[in-house]
Structures are given as C-alpha cells and as structure tokens.
mmCIF file of C-alpha atoms in Angstrom:
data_model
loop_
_atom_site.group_PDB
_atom_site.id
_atom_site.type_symbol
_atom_site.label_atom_id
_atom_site.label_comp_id
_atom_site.label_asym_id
_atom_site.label_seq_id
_atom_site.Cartn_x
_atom_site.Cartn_y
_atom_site.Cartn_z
ATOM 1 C CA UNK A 1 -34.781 26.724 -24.341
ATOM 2 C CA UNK A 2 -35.551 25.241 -20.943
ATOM 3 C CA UNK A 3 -34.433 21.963 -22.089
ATOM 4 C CA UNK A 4 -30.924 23.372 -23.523
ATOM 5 C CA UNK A 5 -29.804 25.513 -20.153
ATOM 6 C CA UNK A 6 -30.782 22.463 -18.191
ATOM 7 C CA UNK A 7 -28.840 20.026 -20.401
ATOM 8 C CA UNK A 8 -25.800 22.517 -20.295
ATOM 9 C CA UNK A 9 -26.023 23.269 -16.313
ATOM 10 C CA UNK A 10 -25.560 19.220 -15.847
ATOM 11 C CA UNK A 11 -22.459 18.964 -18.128
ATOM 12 C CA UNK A 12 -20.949 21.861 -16.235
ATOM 13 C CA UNK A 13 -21.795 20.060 -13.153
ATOM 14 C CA UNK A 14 -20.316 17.002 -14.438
ATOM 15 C CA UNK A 15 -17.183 18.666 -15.256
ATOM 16 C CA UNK A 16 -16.559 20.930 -13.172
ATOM 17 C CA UNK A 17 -18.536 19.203 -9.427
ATOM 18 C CA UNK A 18 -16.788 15.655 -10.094
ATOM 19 C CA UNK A 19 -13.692 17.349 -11.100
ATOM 20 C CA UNK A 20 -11.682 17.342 -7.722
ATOM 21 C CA UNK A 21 -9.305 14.467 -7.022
ATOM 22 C CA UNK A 22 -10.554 12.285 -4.033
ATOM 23 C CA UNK A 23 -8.860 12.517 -0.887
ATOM 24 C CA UNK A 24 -6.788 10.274 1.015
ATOM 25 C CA UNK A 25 -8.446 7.955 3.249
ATOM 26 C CA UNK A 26 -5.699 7.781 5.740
ATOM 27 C CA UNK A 27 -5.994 11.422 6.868
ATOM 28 C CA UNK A 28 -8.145 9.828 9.784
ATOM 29 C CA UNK A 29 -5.695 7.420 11.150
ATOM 30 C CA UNK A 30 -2.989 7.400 13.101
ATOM 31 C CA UNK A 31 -0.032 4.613 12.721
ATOM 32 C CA UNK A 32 3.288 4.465 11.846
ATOM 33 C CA UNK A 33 5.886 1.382 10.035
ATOM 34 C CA UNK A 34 8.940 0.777 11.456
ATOM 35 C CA UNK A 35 11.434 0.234 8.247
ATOM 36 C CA UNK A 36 15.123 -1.396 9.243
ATOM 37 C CA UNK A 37 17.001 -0.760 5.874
ATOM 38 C CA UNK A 38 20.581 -2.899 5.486
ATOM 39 C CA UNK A 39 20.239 -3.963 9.263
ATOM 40 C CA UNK A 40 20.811 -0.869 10.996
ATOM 41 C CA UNK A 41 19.393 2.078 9.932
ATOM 42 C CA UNK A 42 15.374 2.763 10.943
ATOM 43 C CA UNK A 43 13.312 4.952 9.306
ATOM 44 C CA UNK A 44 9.667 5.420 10.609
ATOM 45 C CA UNK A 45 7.314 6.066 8.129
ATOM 46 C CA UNK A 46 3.720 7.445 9.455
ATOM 47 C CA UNK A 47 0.440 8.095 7.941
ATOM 48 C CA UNK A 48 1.510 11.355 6.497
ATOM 49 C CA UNK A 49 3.686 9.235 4.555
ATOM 50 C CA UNK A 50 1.450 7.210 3.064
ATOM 51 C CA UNK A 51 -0.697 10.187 2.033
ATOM 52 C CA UNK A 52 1.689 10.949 -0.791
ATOM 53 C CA UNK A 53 1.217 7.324 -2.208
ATOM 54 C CA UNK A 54 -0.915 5.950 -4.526
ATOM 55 C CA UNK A 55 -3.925 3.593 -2.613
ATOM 56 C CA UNK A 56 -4.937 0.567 -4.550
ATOM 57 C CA UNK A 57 -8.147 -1.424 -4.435
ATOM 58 C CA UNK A 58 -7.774 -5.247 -4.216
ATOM 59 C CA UNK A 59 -9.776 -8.657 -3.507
ATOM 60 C CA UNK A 60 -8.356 -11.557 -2.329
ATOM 61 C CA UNK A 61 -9.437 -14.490 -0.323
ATOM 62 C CA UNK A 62 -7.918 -15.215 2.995
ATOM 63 C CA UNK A 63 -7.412 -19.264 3.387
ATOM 64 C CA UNK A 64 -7.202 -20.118 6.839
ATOM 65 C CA UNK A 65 -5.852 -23.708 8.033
ATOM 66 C CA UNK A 66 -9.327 -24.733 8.908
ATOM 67 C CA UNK A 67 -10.396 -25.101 5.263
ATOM 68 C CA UNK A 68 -12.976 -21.853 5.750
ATOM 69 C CA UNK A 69 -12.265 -18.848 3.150
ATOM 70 C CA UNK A 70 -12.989 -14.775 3.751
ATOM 71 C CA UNK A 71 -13.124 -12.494 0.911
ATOM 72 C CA UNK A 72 -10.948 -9.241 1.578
ATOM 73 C CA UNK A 73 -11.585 -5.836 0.079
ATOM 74 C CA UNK A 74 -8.719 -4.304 0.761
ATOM 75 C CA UNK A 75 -7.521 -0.739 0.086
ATOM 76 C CA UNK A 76 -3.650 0.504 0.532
ATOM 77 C CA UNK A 77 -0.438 1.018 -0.878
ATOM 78 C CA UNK A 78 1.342 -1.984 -2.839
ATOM 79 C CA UNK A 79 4.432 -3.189 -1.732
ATOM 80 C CA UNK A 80 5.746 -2.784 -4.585
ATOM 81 C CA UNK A 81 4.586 1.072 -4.527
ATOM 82 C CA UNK A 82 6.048 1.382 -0.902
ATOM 83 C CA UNK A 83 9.211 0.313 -1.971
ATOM 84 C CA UNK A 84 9.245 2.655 -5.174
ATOM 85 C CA UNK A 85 8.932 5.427 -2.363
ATOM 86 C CA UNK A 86 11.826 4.558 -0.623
ATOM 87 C CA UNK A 87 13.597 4.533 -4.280
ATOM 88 C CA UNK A 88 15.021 0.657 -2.923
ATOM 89 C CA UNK A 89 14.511 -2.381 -4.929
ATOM 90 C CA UNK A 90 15.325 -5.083 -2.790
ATOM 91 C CA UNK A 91 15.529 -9.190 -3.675
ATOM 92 C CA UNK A 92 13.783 -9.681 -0.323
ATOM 93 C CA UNK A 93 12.751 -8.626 2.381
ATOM 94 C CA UNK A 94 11.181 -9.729 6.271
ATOM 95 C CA UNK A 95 7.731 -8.133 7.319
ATOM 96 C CA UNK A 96 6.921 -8.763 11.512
ATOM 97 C CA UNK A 97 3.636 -8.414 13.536
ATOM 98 C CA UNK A 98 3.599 -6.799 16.560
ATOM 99 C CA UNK A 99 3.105 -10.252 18.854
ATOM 100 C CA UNK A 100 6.794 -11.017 16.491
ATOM 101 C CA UNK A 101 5.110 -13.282 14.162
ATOM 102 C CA UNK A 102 7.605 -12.829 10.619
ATOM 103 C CA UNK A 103 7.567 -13.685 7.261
ATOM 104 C CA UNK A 104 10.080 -13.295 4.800
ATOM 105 C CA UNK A 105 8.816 -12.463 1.712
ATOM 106 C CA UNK A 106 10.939 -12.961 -2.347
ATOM 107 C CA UNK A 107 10.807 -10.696 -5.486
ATOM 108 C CA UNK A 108 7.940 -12.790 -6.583
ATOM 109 C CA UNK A 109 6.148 -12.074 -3.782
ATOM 110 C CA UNK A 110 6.876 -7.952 -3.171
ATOM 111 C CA UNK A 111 6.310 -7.307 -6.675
ATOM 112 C CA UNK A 112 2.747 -9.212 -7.151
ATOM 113 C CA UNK A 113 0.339 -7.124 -7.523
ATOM 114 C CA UNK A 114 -1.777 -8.966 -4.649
ATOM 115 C CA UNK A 115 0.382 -7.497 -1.853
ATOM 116 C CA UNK A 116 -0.405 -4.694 -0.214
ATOM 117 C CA UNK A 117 -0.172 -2.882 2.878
ATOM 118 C CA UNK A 118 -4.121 -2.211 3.357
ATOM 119 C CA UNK A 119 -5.514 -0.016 6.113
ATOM 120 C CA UNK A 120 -9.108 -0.561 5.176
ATOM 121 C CA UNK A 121 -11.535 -3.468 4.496
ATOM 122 C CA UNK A 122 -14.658 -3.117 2.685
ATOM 123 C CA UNK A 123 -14.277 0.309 3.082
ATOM 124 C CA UNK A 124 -13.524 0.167 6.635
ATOM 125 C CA UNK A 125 -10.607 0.748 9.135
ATOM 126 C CA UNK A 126 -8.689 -2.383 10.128
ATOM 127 C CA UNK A 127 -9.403 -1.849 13.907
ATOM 128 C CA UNK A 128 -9.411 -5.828 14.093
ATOM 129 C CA UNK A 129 -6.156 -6.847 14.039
ATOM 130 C CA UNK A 130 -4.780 -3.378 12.244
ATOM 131 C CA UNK A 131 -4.351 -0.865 11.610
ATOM 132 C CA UNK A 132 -2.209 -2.451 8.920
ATOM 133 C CA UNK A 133 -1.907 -5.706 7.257
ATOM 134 C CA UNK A 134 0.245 -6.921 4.986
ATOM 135 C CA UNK A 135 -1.569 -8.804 2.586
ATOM 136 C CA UNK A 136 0.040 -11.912 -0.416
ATOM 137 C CA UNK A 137 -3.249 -12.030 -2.225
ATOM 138 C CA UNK A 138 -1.971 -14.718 -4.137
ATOM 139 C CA UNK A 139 -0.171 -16.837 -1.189
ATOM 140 C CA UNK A 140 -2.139 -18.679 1.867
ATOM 141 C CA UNK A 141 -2.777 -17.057 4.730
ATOM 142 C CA UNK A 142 0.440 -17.897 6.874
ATOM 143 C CA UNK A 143 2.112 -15.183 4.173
ATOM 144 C CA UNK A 144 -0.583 -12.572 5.605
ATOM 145 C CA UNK A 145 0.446 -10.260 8.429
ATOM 146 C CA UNK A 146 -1.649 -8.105 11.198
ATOM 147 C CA UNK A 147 -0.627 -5.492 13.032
ATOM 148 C CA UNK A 148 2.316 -4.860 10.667
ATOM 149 C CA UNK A 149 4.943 -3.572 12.988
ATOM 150 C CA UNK A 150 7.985 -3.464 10.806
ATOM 151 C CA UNK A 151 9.411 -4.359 7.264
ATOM 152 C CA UNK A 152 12.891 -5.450 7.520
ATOM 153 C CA UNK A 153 15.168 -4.344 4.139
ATOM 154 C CA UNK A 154 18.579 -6.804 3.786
#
C-alpha cells in the first residue's frame, strides 16, 4: 500500500510540479534594438519585447582571423523569429554595433537557423561585449556582431 501512494504522489508531482512553462530569461535585463524600417521610420524594441518571443538554444563556433576557434552557447530569438514579429519579410537587411561596425546580411543568411540575436552564453548574460549579439552560426566571424545597436530594414 505504501509502495502504491508513494508511486502515485511522484506521478502527480511529475505532472502537476514540472507542469509550469519556464520563464523568460530576459526579465533580468535591460536593453533595447533600435529597428529603422524602409529608411525612415524607427521603432525601438526593448526587453519586454522580446519576452513575447520564442528563445532558441544554439552552438556555433566563433572563427576569429587568428586561426583560434570558441564554441558559443547561445540562447535568443532567431532572426528569422524577430522578423516574424514585426510581420516583415525582408530580402535583406543591415545589422550595426554600437562602435558603427555593419554588416549587411541576405535571405540566406536571416533565415538560417544559426542566426540569432542571443543575450546569453552558456547560460550567462553577454556583459562582454553585449548585451546582444547578433550571431551567423554558419558564416565567419566578421558576419558576427556585439553590442547590436540597430537592424536596418530596406
């Protein structure tokens, strides 16, 4: 009898403890993107923002010019999710750093599953350099931005 209420107790803790959705990690943080959409109008989008989308887990390796690779954990929102949001679906588009550093970026490219707008590595913040890259997971590491400042819509 002991055996039975104990096996039923963990099922109901299974189902009904593990049950609750997990919550956003970006509750903590406090950024916002700059988005220029057809070349004039801005629309800031802020961490509130990116609450209501979808974060994705993905590993890529950073290849820098001096030969040396870094594996990257990253956790975010996919471009291609980002756009999705904004209900746009562009051909192209231009992503700049905050030091001005841009890249423009193809369909290829936004719609990879590789690139993403991560705010955490390994689990942790992006204080380095953050708090948001823009990471090609599948391109070198001149297509990677830090300290995303603004994505540029044609």
């Amino acid at each position: 009898m002991l055996k039975k209420l104990f096996v039923v107790g963990m099922v109901l803790s299974l189902l009904f403890g593990c049950s609750s959705s997990p919550k956003q990690e970006t509750a903590n943080l406090d950024f916002e993107v700059s988005l220029t959409i057809d070349g004039s109008t801005e629309r800031v989008l802020t961490s509130e923002d990116f609450n209501k989308m979808t974060f994705t887990e993905v590993e890529a390796t950073l290849k820098k010019k001096d030969g040396s690779e870094t594996l990257i954990k990253a956790k975010g929102v996919l471009m291609s999710d980002l756009l999705t949001y904004l209900a746009v679906n562009p051909s192209a588009l231009s992503v700049v750093a905050l030091d001005g550093y841009e890249k423009e970026y193809d369909a290829g490219i936004i719609s990879d599953e590789k690139t993403i707008l991560a705010f955490f590595n390994d689990g942790s913040k992006l204080e380095d350099d953050g708090p948001i890259w823009l990471i090609a997971g599948n391109q070198s590491g001149n297509m990677w931005i830090k300290n995303l400042d603004k994505v540029v819509l044609p």
